[in-house]
mmCIF file of C-alpha atoms in Angstrom:
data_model
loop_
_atom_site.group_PDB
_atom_site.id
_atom_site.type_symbol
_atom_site.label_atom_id
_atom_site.label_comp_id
_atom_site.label_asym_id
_atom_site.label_seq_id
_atom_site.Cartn_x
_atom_site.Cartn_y
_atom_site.Cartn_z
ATOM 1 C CA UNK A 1 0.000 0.000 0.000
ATOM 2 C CA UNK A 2 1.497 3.291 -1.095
ATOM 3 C CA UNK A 3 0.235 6.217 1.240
ATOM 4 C CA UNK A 4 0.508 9.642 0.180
ATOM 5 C CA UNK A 5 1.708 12.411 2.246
ATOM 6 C CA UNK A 6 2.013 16.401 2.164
ATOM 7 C CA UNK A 7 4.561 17.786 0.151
ATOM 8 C CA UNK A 8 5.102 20.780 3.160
ATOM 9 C CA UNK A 9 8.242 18.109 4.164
ATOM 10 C CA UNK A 10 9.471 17.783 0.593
ATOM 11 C CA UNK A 11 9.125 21.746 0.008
ATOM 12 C CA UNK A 12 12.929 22.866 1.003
ATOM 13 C CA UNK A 13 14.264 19.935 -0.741
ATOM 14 C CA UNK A 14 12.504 20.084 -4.261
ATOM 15 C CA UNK A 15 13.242 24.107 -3.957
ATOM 16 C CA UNK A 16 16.837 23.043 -3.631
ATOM 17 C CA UNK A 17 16.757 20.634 -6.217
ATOM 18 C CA UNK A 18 14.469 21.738 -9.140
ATOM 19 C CA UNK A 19 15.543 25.056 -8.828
ATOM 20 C CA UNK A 20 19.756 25.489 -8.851
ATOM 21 C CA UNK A 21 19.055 23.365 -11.704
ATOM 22 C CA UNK A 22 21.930 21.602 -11.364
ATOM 23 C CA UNK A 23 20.976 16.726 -7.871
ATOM 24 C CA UNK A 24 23.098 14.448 -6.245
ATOM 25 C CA UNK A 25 26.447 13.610 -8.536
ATOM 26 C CA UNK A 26 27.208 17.160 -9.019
ATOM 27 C CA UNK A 27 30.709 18.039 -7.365
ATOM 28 C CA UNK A 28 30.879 21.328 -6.507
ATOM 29 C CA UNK A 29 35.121 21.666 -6.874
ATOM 30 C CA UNK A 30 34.518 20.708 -10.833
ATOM 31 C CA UNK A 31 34.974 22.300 -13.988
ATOM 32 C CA UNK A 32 31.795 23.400 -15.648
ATOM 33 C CA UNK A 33 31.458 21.011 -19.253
ATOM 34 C CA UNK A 34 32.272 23.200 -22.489
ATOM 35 C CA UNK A 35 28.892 24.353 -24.014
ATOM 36 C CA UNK A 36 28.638 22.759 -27.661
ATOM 37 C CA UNK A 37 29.383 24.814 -30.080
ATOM 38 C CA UNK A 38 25.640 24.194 -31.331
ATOM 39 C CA UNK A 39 24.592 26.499 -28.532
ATOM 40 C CA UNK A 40 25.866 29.162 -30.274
ATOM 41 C CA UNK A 41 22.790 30.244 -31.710
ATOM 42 C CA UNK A 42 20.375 29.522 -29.294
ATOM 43 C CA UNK A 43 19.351 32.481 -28.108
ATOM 44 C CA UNK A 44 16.910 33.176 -30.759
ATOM 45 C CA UNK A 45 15.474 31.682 -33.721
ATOM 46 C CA UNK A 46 15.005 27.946 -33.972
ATOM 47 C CA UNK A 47 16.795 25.679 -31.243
ATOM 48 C CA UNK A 48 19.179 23.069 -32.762
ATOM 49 C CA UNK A 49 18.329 19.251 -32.598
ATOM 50 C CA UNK A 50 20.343 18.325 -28.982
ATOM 51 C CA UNK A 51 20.379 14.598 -27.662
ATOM 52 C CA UNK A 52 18.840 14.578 -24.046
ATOM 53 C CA UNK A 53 22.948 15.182 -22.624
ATOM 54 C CA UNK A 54 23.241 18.221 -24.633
ATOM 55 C CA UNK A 55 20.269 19.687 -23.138
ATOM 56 C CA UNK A 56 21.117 18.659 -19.560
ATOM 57 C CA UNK A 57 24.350 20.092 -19.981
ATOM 58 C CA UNK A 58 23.343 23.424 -21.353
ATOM 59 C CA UNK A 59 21.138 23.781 -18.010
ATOM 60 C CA UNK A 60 23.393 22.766 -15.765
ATOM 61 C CA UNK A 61 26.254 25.485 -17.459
ATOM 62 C CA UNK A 62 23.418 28.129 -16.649
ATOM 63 C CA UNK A 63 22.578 26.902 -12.552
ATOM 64 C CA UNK A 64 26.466 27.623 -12.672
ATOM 65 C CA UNK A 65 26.757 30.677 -14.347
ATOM 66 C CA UNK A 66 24.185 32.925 -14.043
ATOM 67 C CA UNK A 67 22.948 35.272 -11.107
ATOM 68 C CA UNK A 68 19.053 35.151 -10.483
ATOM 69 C CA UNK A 69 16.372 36.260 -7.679
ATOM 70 C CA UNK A 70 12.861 34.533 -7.821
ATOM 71 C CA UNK A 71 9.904 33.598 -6.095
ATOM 72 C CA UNK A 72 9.431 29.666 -6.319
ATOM 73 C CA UNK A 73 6.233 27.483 -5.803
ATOM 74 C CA UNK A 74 6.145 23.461 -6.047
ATOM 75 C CA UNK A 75 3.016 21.566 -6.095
ATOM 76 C CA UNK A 76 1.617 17.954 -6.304
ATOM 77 C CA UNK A 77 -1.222 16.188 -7.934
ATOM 78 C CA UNK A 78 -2.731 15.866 -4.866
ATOM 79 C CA UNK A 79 -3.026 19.704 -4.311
ATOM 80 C CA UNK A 80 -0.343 20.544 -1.898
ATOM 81 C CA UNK A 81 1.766 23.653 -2.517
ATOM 82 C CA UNK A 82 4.921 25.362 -0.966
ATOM 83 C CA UNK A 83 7.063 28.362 -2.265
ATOM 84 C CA UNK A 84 10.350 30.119 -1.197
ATOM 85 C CA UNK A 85 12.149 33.079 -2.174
ATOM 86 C CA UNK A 86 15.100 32.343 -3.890
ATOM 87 C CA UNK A 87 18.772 34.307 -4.106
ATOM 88 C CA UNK A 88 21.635 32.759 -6.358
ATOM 89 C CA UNK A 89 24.913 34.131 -7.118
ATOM 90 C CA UNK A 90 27.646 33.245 -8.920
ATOM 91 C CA UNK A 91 31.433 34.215 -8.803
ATOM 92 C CA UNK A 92 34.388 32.530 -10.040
ATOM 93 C CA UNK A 93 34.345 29.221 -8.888
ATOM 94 C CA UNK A 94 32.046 30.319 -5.713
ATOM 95 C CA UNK A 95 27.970 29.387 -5.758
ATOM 96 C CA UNK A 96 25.991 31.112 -2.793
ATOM 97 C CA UNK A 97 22.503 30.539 -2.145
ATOM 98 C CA UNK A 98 19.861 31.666 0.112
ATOM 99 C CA UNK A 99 16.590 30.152 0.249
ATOM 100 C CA UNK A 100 13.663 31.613 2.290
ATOM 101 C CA UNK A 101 10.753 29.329 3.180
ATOM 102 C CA UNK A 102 7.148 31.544 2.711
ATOM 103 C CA UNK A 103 4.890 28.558 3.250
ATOM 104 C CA UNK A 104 5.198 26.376 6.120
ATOM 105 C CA UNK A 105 7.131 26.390 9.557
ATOM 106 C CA UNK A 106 10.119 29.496 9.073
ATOM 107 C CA UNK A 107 12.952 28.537 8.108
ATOM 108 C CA UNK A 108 16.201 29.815 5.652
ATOM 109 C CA UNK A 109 18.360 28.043 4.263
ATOM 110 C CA UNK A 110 22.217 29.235 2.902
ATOM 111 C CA UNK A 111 24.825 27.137 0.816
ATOM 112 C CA UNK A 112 27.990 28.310 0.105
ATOM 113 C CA UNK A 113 29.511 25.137 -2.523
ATOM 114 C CA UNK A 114 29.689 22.086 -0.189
ATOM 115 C CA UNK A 115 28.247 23.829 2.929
ATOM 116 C CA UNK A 116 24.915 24.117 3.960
ATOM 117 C CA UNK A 117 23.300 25.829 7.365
ATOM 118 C CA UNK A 118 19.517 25.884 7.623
ATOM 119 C CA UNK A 119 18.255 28.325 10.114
ATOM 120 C CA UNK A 120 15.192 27.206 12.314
ATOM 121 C CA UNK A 121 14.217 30.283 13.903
ATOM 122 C CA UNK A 122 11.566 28.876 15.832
ATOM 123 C CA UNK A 123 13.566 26.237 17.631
ATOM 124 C CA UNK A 124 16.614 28.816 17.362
ATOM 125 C CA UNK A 125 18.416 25.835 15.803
ATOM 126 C CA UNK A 126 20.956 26.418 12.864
ATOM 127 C CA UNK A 127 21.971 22.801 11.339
ATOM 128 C CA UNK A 128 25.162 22.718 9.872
ATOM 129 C CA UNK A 129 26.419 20.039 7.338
ATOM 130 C CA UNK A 130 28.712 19.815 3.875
ATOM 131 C CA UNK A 131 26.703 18.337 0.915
ATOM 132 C CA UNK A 132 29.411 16.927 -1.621
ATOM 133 C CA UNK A 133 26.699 15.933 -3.833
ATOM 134 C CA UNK A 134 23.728 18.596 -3.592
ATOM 135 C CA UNK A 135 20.376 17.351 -4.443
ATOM 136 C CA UNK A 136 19.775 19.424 -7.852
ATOM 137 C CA UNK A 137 18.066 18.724 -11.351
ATOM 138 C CA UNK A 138 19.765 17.710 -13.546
ATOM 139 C CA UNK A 139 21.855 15.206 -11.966
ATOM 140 C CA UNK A 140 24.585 15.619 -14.017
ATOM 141 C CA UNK A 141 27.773 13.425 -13.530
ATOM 142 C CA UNK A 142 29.546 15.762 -15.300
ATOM 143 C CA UNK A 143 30.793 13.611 -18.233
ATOM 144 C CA UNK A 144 30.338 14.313 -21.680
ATOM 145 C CA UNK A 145 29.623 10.176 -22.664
ATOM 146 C CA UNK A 146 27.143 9.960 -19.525
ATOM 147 C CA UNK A 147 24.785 7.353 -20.409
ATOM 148 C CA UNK A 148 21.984 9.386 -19.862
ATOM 149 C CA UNK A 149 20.846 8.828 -23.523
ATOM 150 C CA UNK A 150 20.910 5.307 -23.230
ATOM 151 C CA UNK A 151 17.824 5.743 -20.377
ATOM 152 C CA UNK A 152 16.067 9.150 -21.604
ATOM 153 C CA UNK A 153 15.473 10.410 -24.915
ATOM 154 C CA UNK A 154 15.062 13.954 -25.654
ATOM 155 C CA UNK A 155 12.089 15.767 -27.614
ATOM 156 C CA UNK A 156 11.112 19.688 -28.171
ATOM 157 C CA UNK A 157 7.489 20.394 -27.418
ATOM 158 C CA UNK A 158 7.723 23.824 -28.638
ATOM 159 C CA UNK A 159 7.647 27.322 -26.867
ATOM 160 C CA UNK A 160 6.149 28.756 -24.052
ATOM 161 C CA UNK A 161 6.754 31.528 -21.809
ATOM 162 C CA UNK A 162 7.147 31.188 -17.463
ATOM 163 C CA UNK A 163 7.517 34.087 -15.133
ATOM 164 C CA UNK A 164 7.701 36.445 -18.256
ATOM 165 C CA UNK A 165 10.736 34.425 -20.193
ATOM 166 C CA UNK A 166 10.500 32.679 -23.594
ATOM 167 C CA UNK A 167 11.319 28.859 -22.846
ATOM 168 C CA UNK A 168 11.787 26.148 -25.108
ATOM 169 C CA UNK A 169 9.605 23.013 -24.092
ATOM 170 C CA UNK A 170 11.656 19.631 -23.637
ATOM 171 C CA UNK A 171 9.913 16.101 -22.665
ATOM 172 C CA UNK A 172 12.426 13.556 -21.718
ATOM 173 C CA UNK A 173 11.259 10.302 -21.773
ATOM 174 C CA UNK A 174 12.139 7.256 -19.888
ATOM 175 C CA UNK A 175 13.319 3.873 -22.116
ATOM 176 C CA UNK A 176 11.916 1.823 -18.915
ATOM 177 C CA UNK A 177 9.987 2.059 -15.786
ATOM 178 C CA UNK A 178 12.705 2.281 -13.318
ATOM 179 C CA UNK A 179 12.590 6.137 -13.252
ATOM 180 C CA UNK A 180 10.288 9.156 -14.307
ATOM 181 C CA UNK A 181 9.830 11.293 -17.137
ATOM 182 C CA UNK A 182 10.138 15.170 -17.072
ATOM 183 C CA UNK A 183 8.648 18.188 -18.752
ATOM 184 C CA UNK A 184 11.373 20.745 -18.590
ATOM 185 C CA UNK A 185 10.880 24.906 -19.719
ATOM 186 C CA UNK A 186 14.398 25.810 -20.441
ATOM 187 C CA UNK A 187 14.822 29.834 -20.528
ATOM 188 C CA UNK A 188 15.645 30.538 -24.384
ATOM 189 C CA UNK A 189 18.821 32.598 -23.861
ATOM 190 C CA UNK A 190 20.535 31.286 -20.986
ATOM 191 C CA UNK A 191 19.440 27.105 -20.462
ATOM 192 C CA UNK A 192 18.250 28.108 -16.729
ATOM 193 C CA UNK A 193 15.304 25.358 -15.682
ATOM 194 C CA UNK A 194 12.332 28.109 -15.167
ATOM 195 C CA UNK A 195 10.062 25.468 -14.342
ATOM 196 C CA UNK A 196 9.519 21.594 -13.957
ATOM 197 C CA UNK A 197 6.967 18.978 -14.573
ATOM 198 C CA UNK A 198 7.693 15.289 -13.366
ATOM 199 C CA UNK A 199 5.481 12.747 -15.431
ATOM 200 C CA UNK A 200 4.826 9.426 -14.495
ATOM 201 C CA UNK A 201 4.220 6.357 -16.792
ATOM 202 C CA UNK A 202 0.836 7.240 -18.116
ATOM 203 C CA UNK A 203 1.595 10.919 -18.637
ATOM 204 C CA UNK A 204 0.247 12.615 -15.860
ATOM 205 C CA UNK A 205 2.359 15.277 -13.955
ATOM 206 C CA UNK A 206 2.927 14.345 -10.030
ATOM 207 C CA UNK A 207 4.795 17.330 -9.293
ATOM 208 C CA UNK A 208 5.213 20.703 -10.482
ATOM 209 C CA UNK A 209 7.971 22.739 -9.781
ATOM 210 C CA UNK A 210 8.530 26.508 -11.302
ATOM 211 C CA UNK A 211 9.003 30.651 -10.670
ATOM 212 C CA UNK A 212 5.963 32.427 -10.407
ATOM 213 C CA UNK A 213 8.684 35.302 -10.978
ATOM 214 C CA UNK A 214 12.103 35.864 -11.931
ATOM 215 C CA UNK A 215 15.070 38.502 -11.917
ATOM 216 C CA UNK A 216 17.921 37.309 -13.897
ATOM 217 C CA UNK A 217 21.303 38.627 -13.577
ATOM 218 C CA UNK A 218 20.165 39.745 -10.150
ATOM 219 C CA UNK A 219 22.538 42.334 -7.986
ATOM 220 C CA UNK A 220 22.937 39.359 -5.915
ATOM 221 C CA UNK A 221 26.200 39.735 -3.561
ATOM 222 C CA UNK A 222 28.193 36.877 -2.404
ATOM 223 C CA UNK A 223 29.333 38.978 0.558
ATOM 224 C CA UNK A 224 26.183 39.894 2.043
ATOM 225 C CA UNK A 225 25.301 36.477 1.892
ATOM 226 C CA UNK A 226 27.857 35.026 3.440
ATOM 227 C CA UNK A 227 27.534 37.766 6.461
ATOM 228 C CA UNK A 228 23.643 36.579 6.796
ATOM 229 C CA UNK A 229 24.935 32.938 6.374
ATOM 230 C CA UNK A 230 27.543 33.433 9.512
ATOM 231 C CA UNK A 231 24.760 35.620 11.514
ATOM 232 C CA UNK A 232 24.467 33.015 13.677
ATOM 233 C CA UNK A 233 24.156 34.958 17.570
ATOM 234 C CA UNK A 234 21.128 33.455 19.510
ATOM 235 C CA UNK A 235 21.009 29.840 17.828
ATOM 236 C CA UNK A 236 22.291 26.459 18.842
ATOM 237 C CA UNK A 237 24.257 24.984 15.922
ATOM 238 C CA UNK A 238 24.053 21.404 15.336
ATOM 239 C CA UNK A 239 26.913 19.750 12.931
ATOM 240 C CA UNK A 240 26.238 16.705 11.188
ATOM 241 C CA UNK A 241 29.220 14.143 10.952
ATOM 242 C CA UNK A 242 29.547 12.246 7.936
ATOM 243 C CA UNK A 243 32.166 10.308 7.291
ATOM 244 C CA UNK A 244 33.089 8.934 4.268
ATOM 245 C CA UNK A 245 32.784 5.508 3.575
ATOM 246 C CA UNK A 246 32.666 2.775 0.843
ATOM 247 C CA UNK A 247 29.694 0.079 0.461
ATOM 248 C CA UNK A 248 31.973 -2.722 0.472
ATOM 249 C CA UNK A 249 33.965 -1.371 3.685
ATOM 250 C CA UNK A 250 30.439 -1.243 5.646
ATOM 251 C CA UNK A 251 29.810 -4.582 3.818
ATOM 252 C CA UNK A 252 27.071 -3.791 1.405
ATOM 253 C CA UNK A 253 26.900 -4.802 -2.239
ATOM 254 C CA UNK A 254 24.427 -5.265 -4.772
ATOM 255 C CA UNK A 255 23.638 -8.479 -6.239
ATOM 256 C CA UNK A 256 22.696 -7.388 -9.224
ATOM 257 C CA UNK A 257 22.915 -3.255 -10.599
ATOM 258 C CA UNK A 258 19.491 -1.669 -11.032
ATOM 259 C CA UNK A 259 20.077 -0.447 -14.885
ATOM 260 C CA UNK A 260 20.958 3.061 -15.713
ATOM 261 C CA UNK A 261 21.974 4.218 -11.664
ATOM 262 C CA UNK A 262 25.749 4.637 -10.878
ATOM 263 C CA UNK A 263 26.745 4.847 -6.932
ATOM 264 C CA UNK A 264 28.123 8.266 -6.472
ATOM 265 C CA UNK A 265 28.645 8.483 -2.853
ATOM 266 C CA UNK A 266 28.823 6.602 0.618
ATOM 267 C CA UNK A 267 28.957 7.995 4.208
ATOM 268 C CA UNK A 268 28.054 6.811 7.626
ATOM 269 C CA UNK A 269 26.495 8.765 10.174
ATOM 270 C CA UNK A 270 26.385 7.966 13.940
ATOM 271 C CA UNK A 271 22.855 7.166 15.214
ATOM 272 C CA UNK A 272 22.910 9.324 18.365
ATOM 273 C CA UNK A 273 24.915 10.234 21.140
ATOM 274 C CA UNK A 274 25.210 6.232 22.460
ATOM 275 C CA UNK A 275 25.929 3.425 21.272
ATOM 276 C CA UNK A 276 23.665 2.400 19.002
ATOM 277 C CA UNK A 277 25.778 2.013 15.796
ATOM 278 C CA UNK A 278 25.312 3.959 12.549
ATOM 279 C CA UNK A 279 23.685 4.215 9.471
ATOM 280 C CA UNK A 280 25.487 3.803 6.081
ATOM 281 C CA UNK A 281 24.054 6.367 3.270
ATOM 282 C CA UNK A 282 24.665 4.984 0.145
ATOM 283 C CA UNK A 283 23.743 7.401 -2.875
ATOM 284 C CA UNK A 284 22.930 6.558 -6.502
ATOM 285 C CA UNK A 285 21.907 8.690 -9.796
ATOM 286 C CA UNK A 286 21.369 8.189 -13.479
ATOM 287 C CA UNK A 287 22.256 11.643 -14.330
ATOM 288 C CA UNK A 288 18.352 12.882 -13.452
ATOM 289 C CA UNK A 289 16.816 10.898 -10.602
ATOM 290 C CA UNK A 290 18.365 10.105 -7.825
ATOM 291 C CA UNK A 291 18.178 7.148 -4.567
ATOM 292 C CA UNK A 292 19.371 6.911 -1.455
ATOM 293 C CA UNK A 293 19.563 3.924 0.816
ATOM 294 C CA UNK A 294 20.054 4.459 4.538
ATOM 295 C CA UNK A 295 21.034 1.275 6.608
ATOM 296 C CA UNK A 296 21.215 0.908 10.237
ATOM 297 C CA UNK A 297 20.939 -1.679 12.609
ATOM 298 C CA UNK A 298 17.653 -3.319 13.140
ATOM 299 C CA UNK A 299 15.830 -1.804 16.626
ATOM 300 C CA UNK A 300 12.483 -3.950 17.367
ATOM 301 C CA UNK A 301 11.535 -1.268 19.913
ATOM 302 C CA UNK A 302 12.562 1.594 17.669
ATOM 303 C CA UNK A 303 11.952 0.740 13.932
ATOM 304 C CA UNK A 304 8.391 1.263 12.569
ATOM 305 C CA UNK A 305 6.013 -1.275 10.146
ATOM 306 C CA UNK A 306 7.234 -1.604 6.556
ATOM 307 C CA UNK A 307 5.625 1.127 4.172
ATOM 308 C CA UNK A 308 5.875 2.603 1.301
ATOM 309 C CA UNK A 309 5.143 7.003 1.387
ATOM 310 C CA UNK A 310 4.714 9.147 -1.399
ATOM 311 C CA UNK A 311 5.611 12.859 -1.150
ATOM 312 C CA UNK A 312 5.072 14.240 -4.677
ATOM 313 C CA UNK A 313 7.200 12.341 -7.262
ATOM 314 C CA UNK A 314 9.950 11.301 -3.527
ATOM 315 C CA UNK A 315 9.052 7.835 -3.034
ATOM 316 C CA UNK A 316 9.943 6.203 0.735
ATOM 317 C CA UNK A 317 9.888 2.008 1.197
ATOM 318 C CA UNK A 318 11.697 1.117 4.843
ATOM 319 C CA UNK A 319 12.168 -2.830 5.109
ATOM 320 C CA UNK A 320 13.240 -5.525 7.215
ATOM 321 C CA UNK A 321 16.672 -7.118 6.061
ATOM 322 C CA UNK A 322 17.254 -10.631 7.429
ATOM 323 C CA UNK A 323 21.147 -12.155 7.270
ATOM 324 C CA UNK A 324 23.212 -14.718 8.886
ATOM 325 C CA UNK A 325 24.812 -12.143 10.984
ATOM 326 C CA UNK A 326 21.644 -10.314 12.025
ATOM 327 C CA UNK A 327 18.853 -8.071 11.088
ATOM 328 C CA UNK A 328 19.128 -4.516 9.428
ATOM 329 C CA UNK A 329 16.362 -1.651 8.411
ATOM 330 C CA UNK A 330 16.326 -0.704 4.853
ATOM 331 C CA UNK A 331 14.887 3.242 4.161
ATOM 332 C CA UNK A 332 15.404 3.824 0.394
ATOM 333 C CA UNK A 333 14.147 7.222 -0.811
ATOM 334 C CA UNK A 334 14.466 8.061 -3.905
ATOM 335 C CA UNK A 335 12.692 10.435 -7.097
ATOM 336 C CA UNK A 336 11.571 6.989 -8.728
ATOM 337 C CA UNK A 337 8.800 5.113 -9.327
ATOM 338 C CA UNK A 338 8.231 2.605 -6.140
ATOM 339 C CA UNK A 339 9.404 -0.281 -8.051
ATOM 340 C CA UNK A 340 12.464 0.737 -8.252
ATOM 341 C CA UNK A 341 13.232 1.205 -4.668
ATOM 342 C CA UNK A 342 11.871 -2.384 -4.305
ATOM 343 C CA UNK A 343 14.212 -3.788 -7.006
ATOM 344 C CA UNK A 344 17.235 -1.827 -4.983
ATOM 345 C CA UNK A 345 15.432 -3.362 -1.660
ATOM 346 C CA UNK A 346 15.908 -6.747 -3.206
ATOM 347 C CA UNK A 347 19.415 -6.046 -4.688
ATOM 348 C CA UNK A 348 20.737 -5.056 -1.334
ATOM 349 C CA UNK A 349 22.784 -7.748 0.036
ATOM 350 C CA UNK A 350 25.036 -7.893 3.232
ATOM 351 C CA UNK A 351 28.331 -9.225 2.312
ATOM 352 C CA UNK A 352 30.363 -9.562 6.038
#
């Protein structure tokens, strides 16, 4: 039974993702990809043919490059809605971003490259934590022969305009049902992702993702970001440790690789301030979607029932792993069709 929940929860993280246009394989420390020379032109008149890379790439060069200010609002099928305001900048080799919850419980949220503080100012909590691989769209692993066209193919809808910008219109389509398809508005002149639509396999949108208005080239400072980001008098700040880790270290494998999604990272976390043990995080992408599997030591008195939640187009399955050497609880969450956590469920194997 798949239960459907609020997207309220998933509002900071789709805001993140959808909107930098950039999720989870992207390393902040690399070199942007070299634009195609068949981008030359785009700008105006008719867009050249691009595989589904070449479109990905050209979006991800403008999360990267270009300064913007906007208002953004996400929504689900099932009538939820959250928005934030949105500042971006871009200098050198430096990416700052604020992003200011206006639905929901307050909150604000800064990144400067790998590190992220969120500001709770109800609790007066400020949670700290570096994000090697940010959860943004697209998921771009950064290489020009990503196999991203072996899984999606890319096809121009036509025109339409978002927030006041000409966009050009691009479906890409899924070869399988492991993942989703997307409706993407790409702003004509620059690439930048002015709004989202994630389809599932009959066509129908899930989740919605766009700016209801848009500055770009915004007199965005880094500097007066980063002094908001360090204002950090009056709150309690609470670090996360990760450590970095490999699968086969914490003695995970997969039997058998779920088709198209390439591990991209691996850290372990402790589970609190005893000695409970802690809980692998083992990260996977095919260039768009992404999965996470968290892994942690089976509690009878702690862990809940097995489910499966759906928070717009973010499926959640937790499980029960039985081995020789004990019993572990699976949470795989993931922007995927449930199946597909179930196949990685299945996969999941405990080697020592």
């Amino acid at each position: 039974m798949i239960v459907p929940m609020s997207t309220s929860a998933r509002g900071a993280v789709v805001l993140m993702a959808a909107l930098c246009a950039g999720q989870a394989a992207v390393a902040q420390g690399r070199a942007p990809v070299p634009p195609p020379k068949s981008w030359a032109n785009a700008s105006g008149g008719e867009m050249p043919k691009l595989g589904a890379v070449e479109w990905l790439q050209r979006m991800h060069a403008a999360s990267r490059q270009r300064s913007y200010a906007g208002t953004f609002v996400v929504s689900a099928a099932v009538g939820n809605l959250s928005s934030a305001r949105i500042w971006h900048v871009c200098e050198g080799d430096l990416q700052m971003e604020r992003i200011e919850a206006l639905s929901g419980p307050p909150r604000s949220t800064f990144r400067r490259n790998d590190q992220v503080m969120t500001f709770l100012p109800e609790a007066k909590i400020v949670k700290s934590e570096k994000r090697e691989n940010l959860e943004l769209f697209p998921n771009l692993l950064g290489s020009p022969d990503s196999s991203i066209d072996d899984f999606y193919n890319a096809r121009v809808l036509g025109k339409d305009r978002v927030a006041g910008f000409d966009a050009d219109v691009v479906q890409l389509e899924p070869s399988d049902g492991l993942r989703f398809g997307y409706r993407v508005w790409s702003e004509r002149r620059t690439g930048l992702v002015v709004k989202l639509q994630t389809i599932d396999n009959e066509n129908r949108v899930i989740e919605q993702s766009a700016f209801s208005e848009l500055q770009l080239d915004a007199p965005v400072k880094a500097h007066a970001l980063a002094q908001m980001m360090s204002s950090t008098a009056g709150y309690r700040i609470e670090k996360s440790e990760l450590e970095r880790t490999t699968a086969s270290k914490e003695g995970w494998s997969l039997k058998t690789p779920i088709a198209g999604f390439r591990p991209i990272s691996c850290y372990r976390r402790p589970m609190g301030d005893g000695p409970q043990g802690h809980t692998m995080q083992w990260t996977f992408s095919d260039g768009l979607a992404s999965v996470s599997l968290f892994v942690e030591p089976y509690d009878a008195q702690r862990q809940p029932r097995e489910v499966v939640l759906a928070l717009g187009a973010t499926y959640t399955l937790t499980r029960r792993l039985t081995g020789k050497d004990g019993d572990w609880w699976l949470t795989a969450v993931g922007e995927v069709p449930p199946q597909t956590l179930d196949a990685f469920a299945h996969s999941l194997v405990h080697t020592h």
